[in-house]
């Protein structure tokens, strides 16, 4: 199996360097750091979907540091930029989730259409059951055609149980049944798959609130984790998405998917800055083990490749 | 859709219009602001840069400074360039005479190909074709099943087979279509990354075997800067013929539309705006440019209004308003005309100036119209003519008859009363131009 870095870089290496000069190109072009260099770095951050505001802010900090430390060496500036980016992404090192706090520990998976929620659940199920937890899936996406079958396939692949509802059943009732089943079967972690929904659809967001409310009524503090699945290709609208989902349900983390492509997912910087929601996992492909815990250092490394 | 982008442009343009004469400097300032607007809208950095350079070149200098209304001219230039960037003409699907005609759908994972396949099939059937959906995604679990369910829901046949080779599936589908009198096949290929050489090669093979009339690149309307990388790779390998933007019913600013268009020079053919299979729009760059600039989609709106409004009825209404005998019956008629024009939210978005400020965040509930209609329908003719007779017991009866509450009935009556008062005031204020009968407010 390729290492995470290798996988991340794999995608990035294949990007045509034509469009943007990568970091090394930018830096090696000039032996002295000047405003042009900073402007090019800013451009690179914008091209990574950090957004004009965030990019400007980071470059402003970098400029300050350059002045302060009279730092003009290319190697220095790369190091400082990396530090700034990492700091921007996580204020403190993340503690690992303690699944034993609750039994069953309920994780609800939400997001807009087509970001990879069902695939992510398949991978999470595989990961958790590999760690020795008893995992169960709840197919609460009763809307999209064949979503239940799709989840069923993942359940089979990772060898975990799944609560299979009728098509068109009320998702909240599916969640309700799933919790009961999870308790009865002594399950450690229950993963709830919800239908993709655009954050602008008021009714659908209300439905999501209802699912979480039903979960909370059955089990203290459930869902214990709500993960927003976001496609790394998402642009600046990602921030609005995160805001709206966080308003409806308590989003505790982000799963950034499709990082095996050429998109860099820079929107997560703005999301963390504005909403304080950290990235917890990253998706790197379509196989069962293509999911990794988020590491800010590696992520920034890949971003600057 | 494009709303926030439109808002921002709105702000920039208002500033511009405020200026008497444009100097090189204040054009430059505005251009910086527009660059930012474009970046926030996810227009690719380089595309935005070129756009700005083009506009600036045309804006600064003689042309603008000598004109009487420089602000208007800049708006026009921005509008023109934006239009140019998105394609100069509207594009339809082109079919050869060969049977079956073939449309191949390609794109990244999760861009919405399968849902779009269903929409396209429905669209083509309405156009008199007899489409067949072809399930060529053998990779994603239950993808074939998903297409089958989609097809079944709109009563369109789906071709699938056990084969583990999408190229063979597509080849056989052509045969199958010929034997079964299907004149169009829609190939739903698996989502894939543009850097996955093997899978991109598979698409090239499908193209070679089927030789489709149209190859559409289906892209998520929320895509950010990476849109250009993906689009470039797909166009280089497949030379696709058109672009489809999906999830355009969200509030993404849709800059990807501009980016993809700019790097591929292929026309945008459709916008997909919802999960219901009849929610498909043909893309009109001209209208979209107007919309982005905050002029509203005047063309669409006028056309829609013309379609649904009966000129005679409108004239009669105008008369009634002048003579102050506007009754609930007229109110009902008006509501029914508005309803004919389509979902209110869509209509509002087309009206100039509606994108911003006051309308922001207002959720228009089409059901409210239905309720109001039910309430008025439950009244006697006399009550509709003379709403003043509505006492408590009549209100109760109407509420029961319409399946609403007395509060709802009160609300309608109050709103109607307010409308009447407003009309009275308008009459006092002098002449009133009634292009489109006033929309009831406050629903």
GROMACS .gro file of C-alpha atoms in nm, chain A:
model
  305
    1UNK     CA    1   0.000   0.000   0.000
    2UNK     CA    2   0.121   0.346  -0.082
    3UNK     CA    3   0.181   0.579   0.206
    4UNK     CA    4  -0.051   0.876   0.247
    5UNK     CA    5   0.211   1.118   0.131
    6UNK     CA    6   0.280   0.908  -0.172
    7UNK     CA    7  -0.089   0.894  -0.256
    8UNK     CA    8  -0.135   1.264  -0.207
    9UNK     CA    9   0.167   1.346  -0.413
   10UNK     CA   10   0.077   1.089  -0.672
   11UNK     CA   11  -0.223   1.292  -0.774
   12UNK     CA   12  -0.045   1.619  -0.745
   13UNK     CA   13   0.258   1.510  -0.941
   14UNK     CA   14   0.039   1.436  -1.238
   15UNK     CA   15  -0.102   1.785  -1.246
   16UNK     CA   16   0.022   1.973  -1.545
   17UNK     CA   17   0.262   2.226  -1.405
   18UNK     CA   18   0.164   2.452  -1.692
   19UNK     CA   19  -0.104   2.645  -1.513
   20UNK     CA   20   0.064   2.737  -1.194
   21UNK     CA   21   0.423   2.756  -1.107
   22UNK     CA   22   0.475   2.527  -0.814
   23UNK     CA   23   0.648   2.637  -0.505
   24UNK     CA   24   0.994   2.536  -0.610
   25UNK     CA   25   0.961   2.706  -0.943
   26UNK     CA   26   0.849   3.023  -0.776
   27UNK     CA   27   1.128   3.015  -0.527
   28UNK     CA   28   1.409   2.907  -0.755
   29UNK     CA   29   1.332   3.175  -1.009
   30UNK     CA   30   1.464   3.432  -0.775
   31UNK     CA   31   1.733   3.422  -0.516
   32UNK     CA   32   1.583   3.712  -0.328
   33UNK     CA   33   1.239   3.721  -0.175
   34UNK     CA   34   1.054   4.029  -0.286
   35UNK     CA   35   0.695   4.142  -0.339
   36UNK     CA   36   0.678   3.951  -0.664
   37UNK     CA   37   0.761   3.629  -0.487
   38UNK     CA   38   0.492   3.698  -0.229
   39UNK     CA   39   0.239   3.776  -0.500
   40UNK     CA   40   0.317   3.448  -0.671
   41UNK     CA   41   0.282   3.260  -0.346
   42UNK     CA   42  -0.052   3.426  -0.292
   43UNK     CA   43  -0.159   3.322  -0.640
   44UNK     CA   44  -0.061   2.967  -0.562
   45UNK     CA   45  -0.271   2.967  -0.245
   46UNK     CA   46  -0.570   3.106  -0.435
   47UNK     CA   47  -0.530   2.836  -0.698
   48UNK     CA   48  -0.550   2.584  -0.414
   49UNK     CA   49  -0.897   2.717  -0.325
   50UNK     CA   50  -0.794   2.895  -0.006
   51UNK     CA   51  -0.990   3.195  -0.124
   52UNK     CA   52  -0.869   3.549  -0.184
   53UNK     CA   53  -0.928   3.661   0.176
   54UNK     CA   54  -0.752   3.376   0.349
   55UNK     CA   55  -0.466   3.380   0.101
   56UNK     CA   56  -0.416   3.750   0.152
   57UNK     CA   57  -0.420   3.709   0.526
   58UNK     CA   58  -0.160   3.435   0.521
   59UNK     CA   59   0.065   3.628   0.286
   60UNK     CA   60   0.033   3.936   0.506
   61UNK     CA   61   0.150   3.730   0.802
   62UNK     CA   62   0.434   3.596   0.595
   63UNK     CA   63   0.535   3.946   0.491
   64UNK     CA   64   0.541   4.056   0.855
   65UNK     CA   65   0.760   3.766   0.952
   66UNK     CA   66   0.994   3.832   0.662
   67UNK     CA   67   1.040   4.188   0.779
   68UNK     CA   68   1.068   4.097   1.142
   69UNK     CA   69   1.331   3.835   1.090
   70UNK     CA   70   1.493   4.003   0.791
   71UNK     CA   71   1.448   3.673   0.624
   72UNK     CA   72   1.534   3.657   0.261
   73UNK     CA   73   1.645   3.300   0.210
   74UNK     CA   74   1.412   3.087  -0.004
   75UNK     CA   75   1.439   2.784   0.224
   76UNK     CA   76   1.348   2.996   0.520
   77UNK     CA   77   1.038   3.135   0.360
   78UNK     CA   78   0.908   2.792   0.266
   79UNK     CA   79   0.952   2.673   0.621
   80UNK     CA   80   0.774   2.977   0.762
   81UNK     CA   81   0.490   2.951   0.513
   82UNK     CA   82   0.438   2.588   0.606
   83UNK     CA   83   0.432   2.676   0.973
   84UNK     CA   84   0.179   2.951   0.913
   85UNK     CA   85  -0.044   2.723   0.711
   86UNK     CA   86  -0.033   2.447   0.970
   87UNK     CA   87  -0.110   2.693   1.245
   88UNK     CA   88  -0.401   2.821   1.039
   89UNK     CA   89  -0.544   2.474   1.009
   90UNK     CA   90  -0.532   2.344   1.361
   91UNK     CA   91  -0.489   2.546   1.673
   92UNK     CA   92  -0.412   2.244   1.883
   93UNK     CA   93  -0.325   1.885   1.803
   94UNK     CA   94  -0.635   1.676   1.771
   95UNK     CA   95  -0.719   1.426   2.035
   96UNK     CA   96  -0.828   1.090   1.902
   97UNK     CA   97  -1.196   1.024   1.934
   98UNK     CA   98  -1.270   0.804   2.230
   99UNK     CA   99  -1.541   0.569   2.107
  100UNK     CA  100  -1.584   0.403   2.444
  101UNK     CA  101  -1.749   0.715   2.590
  102UNK     CA  102  -2.083   0.604   2.457
  103UNK     CA  103  -2.227   0.272   2.355
  104UNK     CA  104  -2.327   0.268   2.081
  105UNK     CA  105  -2.120   0.565   1.965
  106UNK     CA  106  -2.333   0.724   1.694
  107UNK     CA  107  -2.173   0.900   1.397
  108UNK     CA  108  -2.396   1.080   1.152
  109UNK     CA  109  -2.263   1.150   0.802
  110UNK     CA  110  -2.396   1.454   0.619
  111UNK     CA  111  -2.314   1.659   0.311
  112UNK     CA  112  -2.426   1.787  -0.027
  113UNK     CA  113  -2.490   1.551  -0.318
  114UNK     CA  114  -2.205   1.360  -0.473
  115UNK     CA  115  -1.929   1.431  -0.222
  116UNK     CA  116  -1.878   1.066  -0.136
  117UNK     CA  117  -2.075   1.010   0.182
  118UNK     CA  118  -2.162   0.648   0.115
  119UNK     CA  119  -1.810   0.559   0.004
  120UNK     CA  120  -1.672   0.732   0.314
  121UNK     CA  121  -1.901   0.529   0.537
  122UNK     CA  122  -1.781   0.211   0.373
  123UNK     CA  123  -1.422   0.308   0.445
  124UNK     CA  124  -1.495   0.422   0.800
  125UNK     CA  125  -1.675   0.094   0.871
  126UNK     CA  126  -1.374  -0.096   0.745
  127UNK     CA  127  -1.137   0.116   0.952
  128UNK     CA  128  -1.334   0.091   1.275
  129UNK     CA  129  -1.407  -0.276   1.250
  130UNK     CA  130  -1.039  -0.330   1.175
  131UNK     CA  131  -0.967  -0.158   1.508
  132UNK     CA  132  -1.182  -0.419   1.678
  133UNK     CA  133  -1.506  -0.225   1.714
  134UNK     CA  134  -1.840  -0.381   1.634
  135UNK     CA  135  -1.981  -0.157   1.363
  136UNK     CA  136  -2.330  -0.119   1.219
  137UNK     CA  137  -2.453   0.092   0.928
  138UNK     CA  138  -2.789   0.266   0.901
  139UNK     CA  139  -2.904   0.344   0.548
  140UNK     CA  140  -3.097   0.663   0.611
  141UNK     CA  141  -3.056   0.780   0.253
  142UNK     CA  142  -3.393   0.653   0.143
  143UNK     CA  143  -3.421   0.910  -0.134
  144UNK     CA  144  -3.152   0.855  -0.393
  145UNK     CA  145  -3.208   0.566  -0.628
  146UNK     CA  146  -3.011   0.259  -0.519
  147UNK     CA  147  -2.832   0.438  -0.234
  148UNK     CA  148  -2.936   0.157  -0.002
  149UNK     CA  149  -2.795  -0.106  -0.236
  150UNK     CA  150  -2.474   0.092  -0.263
  151UNK     CA  151  -2.433   0.106   0.114
  152UNK     CA  152  -2.524  -0.263   0.132
  153UNK     CA  153  -2.235  -0.340  -0.099
  154UNK     CA  154  -1.996  -0.151   0.129
  155UNK     CA  155  -2.138  -0.327   0.434
  156UNK     CA  156  -2.071  -0.661   0.266
  157UNK     CA  157  -1.719  -0.560   0.165
  158UNK     CA  158  -1.626  -0.453   0.513
  159UNK     CA  159  -1.824  -0.735   0.675
  160UNK     CA  160  -2.049  -0.527   0.900
  161UNK     CA  161  -2.425  -0.528   0.966
  162UNK     CA  162  -2.661  -0.287   0.801
  163UNK     CA  163  -3.013  -0.174   0.884
  164UNK     CA  164  -3.196  -0.184   0.555
  165UNK     CA  165  -3.514   0.020   0.530
  166UNK     CA  166  -3.781   0.041   0.263
  167UNK     CA  167  -3.718   0.287  -0.021
  168UNK     CA  168  -3.889   0.613   0.062
  169UNK     CA  169  -3.911   0.537   0.435
  170UNK     CA  170  -3.877   0.833   0.669
  171UNK     CA  171  -3.504   0.870   0.736
  172UNK     CA  172  -3.563   0.963   1.099
  173UNK     CA  173  -3.752   0.639   1.153
  174UNK     CA  174  -3.464   0.449   0.995
  175UNK     CA  175  -3.230   0.618   1.243
  176UNK     CA  176  -3.466   0.529   1.525
  177UNK     CA  177  -3.479   0.161   1.426
  178UNK     CA  178  -3.104   0.155   1.378
  179UNK     CA  179  -3.034   0.276   1.731
  180UNK     CA  180  -3.265   0.011   1.874
  181UNK     CA  181  -3.099  -0.257   1.666
  182UNK     CA  182  -2.753  -0.130   1.762
  183UNK     CA  183  -2.840  -0.153   2.131
  184UNK     CA  184  -2.993  -0.496   2.093
  185UNK     CA  185  -2.693  -0.631   1.904
  186UNK     CA  186  -2.440  -0.475   2.136
  187UNK     CA  187  -2.286  -0.257   1.865
  188UNK     CA  188  -1.995  -0.023   1.946
  189UNK     CA  189  -2.022   0.225   1.660
  190UNK     CA  190  -2.330   0.310   1.456
  191UNK     CA  191  -2.272   0.498   1.129
  192UNK     CA  192  -2.576   0.679   0.988
  193UNK     CA  193  -2.574   0.752   0.615
  194UNK     CA  194  -2.797   1.044   0.520
  195UNK     CA  195  -2.912   1.155   0.177
  196UNK     CA  196  -2.709   1.420   0.001
  197UNK     CA  197  -2.878   1.756   0.020
  198UNK     CA  198  -2.794   2.104  -0.094
  199UNK     CA  199  -2.761   2.332   0.206
  200UNK     CA  200  -3.003   2.577   0.046
  201UNK     CA  201  -3.296   2.339   0.066
  202UNK     CA  202  -3.471   2.441   0.385
  203UNK     CA  203  -3.697   2.139   0.403
  204UNK     CA  204  -3.414   1.893   0.361
  205UNK     CA  205  -3.205   2.067   0.624
  206UNK     CA  206  -3.502   2.045   0.860
  207UNK     CA  207  -3.520   1.675   0.788
  208UNK     CA  208  -3.157   1.646   0.892
  209UNK     CA  209  -3.231   1.826   1.218
  210UNK     CA  210  -3.510   1.581   1.276
  211UNK     CA  211  -3.285   1.280   1.226
  212UNK     CA  212  -3.040   1.417   1.481
  213UNK     CA  213  -3.321   1.505   1.721
  214UNK     CA  214  -3.455   1.152   1.705
  215UNK     CA  215  -3.108   1.013   1.768
  216UNK     CA  216  -3.062   1.249   2.061
  217UNK     CA  217  -3.389   1.145   2.217
  218UNK     CA  218  -3.291   0.781   2.217
  219UNK     CA  219  -2.934   0.813   2.334
  220UNK     CA  220  -2.767   1.076   2.545
  221UNK     CA  221  -2.578   1.329   2.335
  222UNK     CA  222  -2.631   1.132   2.014
  223UNK     CA  223  -2.515   1.173   1.748
  224UNK     CA  224  -2.180   1.184   1.923
  225UNK     CA  225  -2.009   1.291   1.607
  226UNK     CA  226  -2.148   1.455   1.293
  227UNK     CA  227  -1.910   1.448   1.000
  228UNK     CA  228  -1.958   1.676   0.704
  229UNK     CA  229  -1.825   1.511   0.390
  230UNK     CA  230  -1.678   1.762   0.152
  231UNK     CA  231  -1.538   1.714  -0.195
  232UNK     CA  232  -1.184   1.856  -0.228
  233UNK     CA  233  -1.281   2.012  -0.560
  234UNK     CA  234  -1.533   2.235  -0.383
  235UNK     CA  235  -1.465   2.602  -0.422
  236UNK     CA  236  -1.558   2.895  -0.203
  237UNK     CA  237  -1.915   2.771  -0.168
  238UNK     CA  238  -1.772   2.510   0.070
  239UNK     CA  239  -1.769   2.770   0.347
  240UNK     CA  240  -2.139   2.843   0.298
  241UNK     CA  241  -2.207   2.471   0.293
  242UNK     CA  242  -2.026   2.423   0.621
  243UNK     CA  243  -2.204   2.720   0.778
  244UNK     CA  244  -2.548   2.598   0.681
  245UNK     CA  245  -2.486   2.241   0.788
  246UNK     CA  246  -2.336   2.359   1.114
  247UNK     CA  247  -2.644   2.570   1.173
  248UNK     CA  248  -2.876   2.275   1.127
  249UNK     CA  249  -2.674   2.009   1.307
  250UNK     CA  250  -2.368   2.023   1.524
  251UNK     CA  251  -2.094   1.943   1.276
  252UNK     CA  252  -1.793   1.815   1.468
  253UNK     CA  253  -1.556   1.744   1.183
  254UNK     CA  254  -1.495   1.732   0.812
  255UNK     CA  255  -1.407   1.444   0.588
  256UNK     CA  256  -1.224   1.585   0.288
  257UNK     CA  257  -1.270   1.344  -0.002
  258UNK     CA  258  -1.122   1.295  -0.349
  259UNK     CA  259  -0.779   1.424  -0.253
  260UNK     CA  260  -0.630   1.171  -0.492
  261UNK     CA  261  -0.719   1.409  -0.775
  262UNK     CA  262  -0.553   1.740  -0.848
  263UNK     CA  263  -0.779   1.951  -0.628
  264UNK     CA  264  -0.622   2.057  -0.302
  265UNK     CA  265  -0.918   2.131  -0.082
  266UNK     CA  266  -0.792   2.469   0.038
  267UNK     CA  267  -1.139   2.571   0.145
  268UNK     CA  268  -1.087   2.388   0.474
  269UNK     CA  269  -0.861   2.673   0.587
  270UNK     CA  270  -1.150   2.920   0.573
  271UNK     CA  271  -1.383   2.671   0.735
  272UNK     CA  272  -1.152   2.619   1.028
  273UNK     CA  273  -1.085   2.991   1.063
  274UNK     CA  274  -1.450   3.093   1.057
  275UNK     CA  275  -1.624   2.799   1.215
  276UNK     CA  276  -1.351   2.617   1.403
  277UNK     CA  277  -1.450   2.287   1.242
  278UNK     CA  278  -1.141   2.068   1.196
  279UNK     CA  279  -1.075   1.815   0.924
  280UNK     CA  280  -1.080   1.467   1.073
  281UNK     CA  281  -1.030   1.231   0.782
  282UNK     CA  282  -0.922   1.252   0.422
  283UNK     CA  283  -1.040   1.031   0.135
  284UNK     CA  284  -0.781   0.921  -0.121
  285UNK     CA  285  -0.955   0.679  -0.352
  286UNK     CA  286  -1.228   0.426  -0.397
  287UNK     CA  287  -1.081   0.130  -0.216
  288UNK     CA  288  -1.169   0.024   0.138
  289UNK     CA  289  -0.845   0.147   0.291
  290UNK     CA  290  -0.826   0.476   0.102
  291UNK     CA  291  -0.911   0.677   0.410
  292UNK     CA  292  -0.666   0.834   0.650
  293UNK     CA  293  -0.677   1.035   0.965
  294UNK     CA  294  -0.605   1.397   0.891
  295UNK     CA  295  -0.252   1.521   0.944
  296UNK     CA  296  -0.211   1.897   0.903
  297UNK     CA  297   0.161   1.868   0.834
  298UNK     CA  298   0.119   1.621   0.550
  299UNK     CA  299  -0.175   1.812   0.413
  300UNK     CA  300   0.021   2.136   0.392
  301UNK     CA  301   0.315   1.950   0.245
  302UNK     CA  302   0.092   1.820  -0.035
  303UNK     CA  303  -0.067   2.159  -0.083
  304UNK     CA  304   0.269   2.319  -0.150
  305UNK     CA  305   0.394   2.050  -0.384
   0.00000   0.00000   0.00000
